Amino acid sequence: MFARKTRKIVSKFGSIAALEEVFLGGTKQFVLMRGENIENPIMLFLHGGPGTAQIGFAPKFQRNLEKDFLVVNWDQKGAGISYSPTLKKEEMTIESMLHDAVQLIKYLLKRFNQSKLFLVGHSWGTVLGTLTAQRFPQYIHSYIGIGQVAHMEKGEKISYEYTLNKAKELKNEKAFKELTLLDYNPSDLNYLLVQRKWLSKFGGSAIGITDYQLIYSNMFSANEYTFKDWFTYMKASRFSLESMWSQVLTIDFLKDPLQIEVPVYIFAGKQDYQTPTQLANQYFDNLDCPHKGFILFEQSAHLPNFEEPQKFYEECVKIKEKHTPLLDERVPKHKELVNTK
C-alpha cells in the first residue's frame, strides 16, 4: 500500500515480475512485466480511456495468461503512474502515443530477444492498436481488439440511444429526465459523464463484473499502486480525457477498406454499448488481412477480458498456438530496434 511492488512468480523456468520505468518519447513511463517463462511470447496490452490505466488492477485477472505469455501492461503517458504534472495537453496526441507504443515494442523485443509480439488493445487502446498494426506489422504476431472502436461518432449516437431507450423501458424517470435534458454533444465531457453513468447502470458497460471488483477493491489489496497512486489515477484519467477526447472522436475505420498485414481477432461483448458490437462487426467486415476471427463473449459488455477472464485466456492461447513461431525462429530480424533511454 505504501510502496510499489509486484508479487513474485515462483517458476521452474526463468520468470519475471517487474514494475519498471522506461523513457518513451522523452517521458518517464511505467511498464509491468509478468510471466512464468521469459521465453514465452510477449503480450502487450494497450489500455482504454484515454487515461484508464490498468497496471493497478489488471494483474489479478491475468494469472493464467502469465503461464503462456510474458504479459506487459503499460500505463500510457498521462495515465496512472505515468502521469506527470509537467505534461502539457498539447503533448497528448494520437501520433505521440503511437510513437511511444512503437518505441516500447522495439524495447521489449530487443530486451527479450524476440522478433514479434502479440498486441492487445482495449477500447481507446484499439485505436492505438489498429494504427500500430497498420503501420508496423513487422513487429506483430497478431492483433487482438477488445471493445473495438470502428466509428466513434456513430458509436456515441448508438450508445446514447441505448441509454435513453433503457430509461423508457425500465420507467426510470430520473435517468430519462437527465438524459433528455442533455444536449447531445459527445465532445462535452460533462455530457459524457452523465451518459456513461446511466450506460453503466443499464449494463451497457459491464454485466459480468462490478466497479468494486474491478477497481475499488484493489485500492487496499493491489501492490502495484500505492494508495496515493489511486488519487493520481483519477486525476490522470480526467487529464487524459480532456487532452485527447476530441481527437478520439474523429476516428473512423469504416470510411475506407481497412488493410492490416497481420492476423486480426475481434473480441466483442454481446452487450457492449460503449463501443457497440454492431459497429465492431462492421469493422470486421471492412477488414482485409491475412486471417481474421470474431469471438463473441455472451456474458460480457465492454470488458470481456475482465468479465470472462477464463474464456479470454482460452481464446488467447488458441491464437498463440496458431501464430507463434518455434523458439529457434524468434531471433529478431529487424535492425532498427532502439533502447528507451
Coordinates of C-alpha atoms in Angstrom, one line a residue:
M1 CA 0.0 0.0 0.0
F2 CA 2.9 2.4 0.8
A3 CA 5.5 1.2 -1.8
R4 CA 5.0 0.0 -5.4
K5 CA 5.9 -3.7 -5.9
T6 CA 4.6 -6.7 -7.7
R7 CA 4.0 -10.3 -6.5
K8 CA 6.9 -12.6 -7.2
I9 CA 6.4 -15.5 -9.5
V10 CA 7.7 -18.9 -8.5
S11 CA 8.5 -21.0 -11.5
K12 CA 10.9 -23.7 -12.7
F13 CA 11.6 -21.5 -15.7
G14 CA 13.2 -18.1 -15.9
S15 CA 10.3 -16.0 -14.7
I16 CA 9.9 -12.2 -14.5
A17 CA 7.8 -10.0 -12.2
A18 CA 9.0 -6.4 -12.6
L19 CA 7.5 -2.9 -12.4
E20 CA 9.9 -0.7 -14.2
E21 CA 10.4 2.8 -15.5
V22 CA 11.1 3.3 -19.2
F23 CA 11.6 6.5 -21.2
L24 CA 9.3 6.8 -24.2
G25 CA 9.3 9.9 -26.3
G26 CA 11.5 11.5 -23.6
T27 CA 8.9 10.9 -20.9
K28 CA 9.2 8.6 -17.9
Q29 CA 6.5 5.9 -18.1
F30 CA 5.8 2.6 -16.3
V31 CA 5.5 -0.9 -17.5
L32 CA 4.6 -4.1 -15.6
M33 CA 6.1 -7.3 -16.9
R34 CA 5.0 -10.6 -15.6
G35 CA 5.4 -14.1 -16.8
E36 CA 6.4 -17.6 -15.7
N37 CA 8.9 -18.0 -18.6
I38 CA 10.6 -15.1 -20.3
E39 CA 10.9 -17.2 -23.4
N40 CA 7.1 -17.2 -23.8
P41 CA 5.8 -14.8 -26.4
I42 CA 5.2 -11.2 -25.3
M43 CA 1.6 -10.0 -25.0
L44 CA 1.4 -6.2 -24.7
F45 CA -1.8 -4.6 -23.5
L46 CA -2.9 -1.1 -24.7
H47 CA -5.4 0.1 -22.1
G48 CA -8.5 2.1 -22.8
G49 CA -9.7 5.6 -21.9
P50 CA -7.8 7.6 -22.9
G51 CA -6.4 7.5 -19.3
T52 CA -7.9 4.2 -18.0
A53 CA -4.5 2.8 -17.0
Q54 CA -4.7 -0.8 -15.8
I55 CA -1.4 -1.7 -14.0
G56 CA -3.2 -1.2 -10.7
F57 CA -6.0 -3.8 -11.3
A58 CA -5.2 -6.0 -14.4
P59 CA -2.7 -8.5 -12.9
K60 CA -5.3 -10.3 -10.8
F61 CA -7.2 -11.1 -14.0
Q62 CA -4.1 -12.2 -15.9
R63 CA -2.7 -15.0 -13.7
N64 CA -3.5 -17.7 -16.3
L65 CA -2.1 -15.6 -19.1
E66 CA 1.2 -15.4 -17.2
K67 CA 1.6 -19.1 -17.7
D68 CA 1.6 -18.8 -21.5
F69 CA 2.8 -15.3 -22.2
L70 CA 5.1 -12.7 -20.9
V71 CA 2.4 -10.2 -20.1
V72 CA 3.2 -6.5 -20.3
N73 CA 0.8 -3.8 -19.0
W74 CA 1.8 -0.2 -19.8
D75 CA 0.4 2.9 -18.2
Q76 CA 0.4 5.3 -21.2
K77 CA 1.7 8.8 -21.0
G78 CA -0.5 10.9 -18.8
A79 CA -2.3 7.9 -17.3
G80 CA -2.0 6.1 -14.0
I81 CA 1.5 6.2 -12.6
S82 CA 2.8 7.5 -15.9
Y83 CA 1.1 10.8 -15.2
S84 CA 3.3 13.9 -14.5
P85 CA 2.0 17.4 -13.6
T86 CA 4.6 18.7 -16.0
L87 CA 2.8 17.2 -19.0
K88 CA 1.1 19.6 -21.3
K89 CA -2.2 18.9 -23.0
E90 CA -0.7 19.7 -26.4
E91 CA 1.8 16.8 -25.9
M92 CA -1.1 14.3 -25.6
T93 CA -1.8 13.4 -29.2
I94 CA -2.6 10.2 -31.0
E95 CA 0.6 10.4 -33.0
S96 CA 2.7 10.8 -29.9
M97 CA 1.0 7.8 -28.3
L98 CA 1.7 5.8 -31.4
H99 CA 5.3 6.8 -31.3
D100 CA 5.5 5.7 -27.6
A101 CA 3.8 2.4 -28.4
V102 CA 6.2 1.5 -31.2
Q103 CA 9.3 2.6 -29.1
L104 CA 8.1 0.3 -26.3
I105 CA 7.5 -2.6 -28.7
K106 CA 11.1 -2.2 -30.0
Y107 CA 12.5 -2.1 -26.5
L108 CA 10.6 -5.2 -25.4
L109 CA 11.6 -7.2 -28.5
K110 CA 15.2 -6.3 -28.1
R111 CA 15.2 -7.0 -24.3
F112 CA 13.7 -10.4 -24.6
N113 CA 15.3 -11.4 -27.9
Q114 CA 12.0 -11.9 -29.8
S115 CA 11.1 -10.8 -33.3
K116 CA 7.4 -10.1 -32.8
L117 CA 4.7 -9.8 -30.0
F118 CA 1.0 -10.2 -29.6
L119 CA -0.7 -6.8 -29.4
V120 CA -3.9 -6.4 -27.5
G121 CA -5.9 -3.1 -27.5
H122 CA -9.0 -2.3 -25.4
S123 CA -11.4 0.5 -26.3
W124 CA -9.3 3.6 -26.9
G125 CA -6.4 1.1 -27.0
T126 CA -8.0 -0.4 -30.1
V127 CA -7.4 2.9 -31.9
L128 CA -3.8 2.8 -31.0
G129 CA -3.6 -1.0 -31.7
T130 CA -5.2 -0.7 -35.1
L131 CA -2.8 2.2 -36.1
T132 CA 0.2 0.3 -34.8
A133 CA -0.8 -2.9 -36.6
Q134 CA -1.4 -1.0 -39.8
R135 CA 1.9 0.9 -39.8
F136 CA 4.3 -1.5 -38.1
P137 CA 3.1 -5.1 -38.9
Q138 CA 6.7 -6.4 -38.9
Y139 CA 6.7 -6.4 -35.1
I140 CA 3.3 -8.1 -34.5
H141 CA 2.3 -11.8 -34.5
S142 CA -1.4 -10.8 -34.4
Y143 CA -3.6 -8.0 -33.1
I144 CA -6.5 -8.5 -30.7
G145 CA -9.1 -5.8 -30.4
I146 CA -11.3 -5.8 -27.3
G147 CA -14.3 -3.4 -27.4
Q148 CA -13.0 -2.4 -30.9
V149 CA -13.6 1.2 -32.0
A150 CA -15.0 1.4 -35.5
H151 CA -16.6 4.8 -35.9
M152 CA -16.6 7.0 -32.8
E153 CA -19.4 9.4 -33.7
K154 CA -21.7 6.6 -34.8
G155 CA -20.8 4.6 -31.7
E156 CA -21.6 7.5 -29.4
K157 CA -25.0 8.0 -31.0
I158 CA -25.9 4.3 -30.6
S159 CA -24.7 4.4 -27.0
Y160 CA -26.9 7.4 -26.2
E161 CA -29.9 5.9 -27.8
Y162 CA -29.4 2.7 -25.9
T163 CA -29.4 4.5 -22.5
L164 CA -32.4 6.6 -23.5
N165 CA -34.4 3.5 -24.6
K166 CA -33.4 1.6 -21.5
A167 CA -34.6 4.5 -19.3
K168 CA -38.0 4.3 -21.1
E169 CA -38.2 0.5 -20.9
L170 CA -37.4 0.5 -17.2
K171 CA -39.5 3.5 -16.5
N172 CA -36.6 5.2 -14.8
E173 CA -37.8 8.7 -14.6
K174 CA -34.6 10.1 -13.1
A175 CA -32.5 8.6 -15.9
F176 CA -34.9 9.7 -18.6
K177 CA -35.0 13.3 -17.3
E178 CA -31.2 13.6 -17.0
L179 CA -30.7 12.1 -20.5
T180 CA -33.4 14.2 -22.2
L181 CA -32.2 17.4 -20.6
L182 CA -28.7 16.8 -22.1
D183 CA -27.9 18.4 -25.4
Y184 CA -26.5 15.5 -27.4
N185 CA -22.8 16.5 -27.5
P186 CA -20.3 13.7 -27.1
S187 CA -17.4 16.1 -27.2
D188 CA -18.6 17.6 -24.0
L189 CA -17.1 15.8 -21.0
N190 CA -20.0 16.7 -18.7
Y191 CA -22.4 15.1 -21.2
L192 CA -20.1 12.1 -21.3
L193 CA -20.1 11.8 -17.5
V194 CA -23.9 11.7 -17.3
Q195 CA -24.4 9.3 -20.3
R196 CA -21.7 6.9 -19.1
K197 CA -23.2 6.9 -15.6
W198 CA -26.5 5.6 -17.0
L199 CA -24.8 3.3 -19.5
S200 CA -23.1 1.6 -16.6
K201 CA -26.2 1.3 -14.6
F202 CA -28.1 -0.2 -17.5
G203 CA -25.5 -2.9 -18.3
G204 CA -24.0 -1.4 -21.5
S205 CA -20.5 -1.1 -20.0
A206 CA -20.3 -4.3 -17.8
I207 CA -22.6 -7.1 -16.8
G208 CA -20.1 -9.7 -15.6
I209 CA -18.2 -7.5 -13.1
T210 CA -18.8 -4.5 -10.8
D211 CA -16.7 -1.3 -10.4
Y212 CA -15.9 -2.5 -6.9
Q213 CA -14.5 -5.8 -8.1
L214 CA -12.6 -4.2 -11.0
I215 CA -11.0 -1.1 -9.3
Y216 CA -12.1 -0.1 -5.8
S217 CA -11.3 -3.4 -4.1
N218 CA -7.7 -3.0 -5.4
M219 CA -7.1 0.2 -3.6
F220 CA -6.3 -1.8 -0.5
S221 CA -5.2 -5.1 -1.9
A222 CA -3.1 -4.4 -5.0
N223 CA 0.6 -3.7 -4.6
E224 CA 1.4 -2.2 -8.0
Y225 CA -0.2 1.1 -7.0
T226 CA 0.2 2.9 -3.6
F227 CA -2.9 4.3 -2.0
K228 CA -1.7 7.8 -3.1
D229 CA -1.4 6.5 -6.7
W230 CA -5.1 5.8 -6.9
F231 CA -5.8 9.5 -6.3
T232 CA -3.3 10.3 -9.1
Y233 CA -5.1 7.7 -11.2
M234 CA -8.4 9.7 -11.0
K235 CA -6.7 13.0 -11.8
A236 CA -4.7 11.5 -14.7
S237 CA -7.8 9.9 -16.2
R238 CA -9.6 13.3 -16.3
F239 CA -6.4 15.0 -17.7
S240 CA -6.1 12.3 -20.5
L241 CA -9.7 12.6 -21.5
E242 CA -9.7 16.4 -21.6
S243 CA -6.5 16.3 -23.7
M244 CA -7.4 13.6 -26.2
W245 CA -11.2 13.0 -26.3
S246 CA -11.8 15.4 -29.2
Q247 CA -9.1 13.6 -31.2
V248 CA -10.5 10.2 -30.5
L249 CA -14.0 11.3 -31.6
T250 CA -12.6 11.8 -35.2
I251 CA -11.7 8.1 -35.6
D252 CA -13.4 6.4 -38.5
F253 CA -12.2 2.9 -39.5
L254 CA -15.2 2.4 -41.8
K255 CA -14.6 5.1 -44.3
D256 CA -12.2 3.2 -46.5
P257 CA -11.3 -0.5 -46.7
L258 CA -9.1 -1.3 -43.7
Q259 CA -5.9 -3.1 -44.7
I260 CA -3.7 -4.7 -42.0
E261 CA -0.9 -7.1 -42.8
V262 CA -1.2 -9.3 -39.7
P263 CA -3.9 -11.6 -38.4
V264 CA -6.6 -9.7 -36.5
Y265 CA -9.1 -11.0 -33.9
I266 CA -12.0 -9.1 -32.5
F267 CA -13.2 -9.9 -29.0
A268 CA -16.7 -8.4 -28.6
G269 CA -19.0 -8.4 -25.6
K270 CA -22.6 -9.2 -26.7
Q271 CA -24.0 -6.4 -24.5
D272 CA -21.3 -3.8 -25.3
Y273 CA -22.9 -0.4 -26.0
Q274 CA -19.9 1.7 -25.1
T275 CA -18.1 0.7 -28.3
P276 CA -21.2 -1.0 -29.8
T277 CA -20.6 -4.6 -31.0
Q278 CA -22.7 -3.9 -34.1
L279 CA -20.1 -1.5 -35.3
A280 CA -17.3 -3.9 -34.3
N281 CA -19.0 -6.3 -36.8
Q282 CA -18.7 -3.6 -39.5
Y283 CA -15.1 -3.1 -38.7
F284 CA -14.5 -6.8 -39.0
D285 CA -16.4 -7.0 -42.4
N286 CA -14.4 -4.0 -43.6
L287 CA -11.1 -5.6 -42.7
D288 CA -8.6 -7.0 -45.2
C289 CA -5.9 -9.0 -43.5
P290 CA -4.2 -12.4 -43.8
H291 CA -6.5 -14.1 -41.3
K292 CA -9.3 -12.8 -39.1
G293 CA -11.6 -14.1 -36.3
F294 CA -14.6 -12.6 -34.5
I295 CA -15.1 -14.0 -31.0
L296 CA -18.4 -13.1 -29.2
F297 CA -18.4 -13.1 -25.4
E298 CA -22.0 -13.9 -24.4
Q299 CA -21.7 -12.9 -20.8
S300 CA -19.9 -9.6 -21.3
A301 CA -20.4 -6.0 -22.3
H302 CA -17.4 -3.7 -22.8
L303 CA -14.9 -5.6 -20.6
P304 CA -14.8 -9.2 -21.8
N305 CA -11.2 -9.7 -20.6
F306 CA -12.3 -8.9 -17.1
E307 CA -15.9 -10.1 -17.2
E308 CA -15.0 -13.5 -18.7
P309 CA -11.3 -13.9 -17.9
Q310 CA -11.2 -17.7 -18.4
K311 CA -12.7 -17.6 -21.8
F312 CA -10.4 -14.7 -22.7
Y313 CA -7.4 -16.7 -21.6
E314 CA -8.5 -19.8 -23.6
E315 CA -9.1 -17.8 -26.8
C316 CA -5.7 -16.1 -26.4
V317 CA -4.0 -19.5 -26.1
K318 CA -5.6 -20.6 -29.3
I319 CA -4.3 -17.6 -31.1
K320 CA -0.8 -18.2 -29.6
E321 CA -0.8 -21.8 -30.9
K322 CA -1.8 -20.6 -34.3
H323 CA 0.5 -17.7 -34.8
T324 CA 3.7 -18.2 -32.6
P325 CA 6.8 -19.5 -34.4
L326 CA 9.1 -22.0 -32.9
L327 CA 11.7 -20.8 -30.4
D328 CA 14.6 -21.1 -32.8
E329 CA 12.7 -18.8 -35.2
R330 CA 12.2 -16.0 -32.7
V331 CA 15.6 -14.2 -33.2
P332 CA 14.9 -10.6 -34.1
K333 CA 15.2 -9.9 -37.8
H334 CA 14.9 -6.1 -37.8
K335 CA 18.0 -4.0 -37.2
E336 CA 16.4 -0.7 -36.1
L337 CA 15.5 -1.8 -32.5
V338 CA 16.2 1.0 -30.1
N339 CA 16.7 1.5 -26.4
T340 CA 14.3 3.6 -24.4
K341 CA 16.9 5.7 -22.7

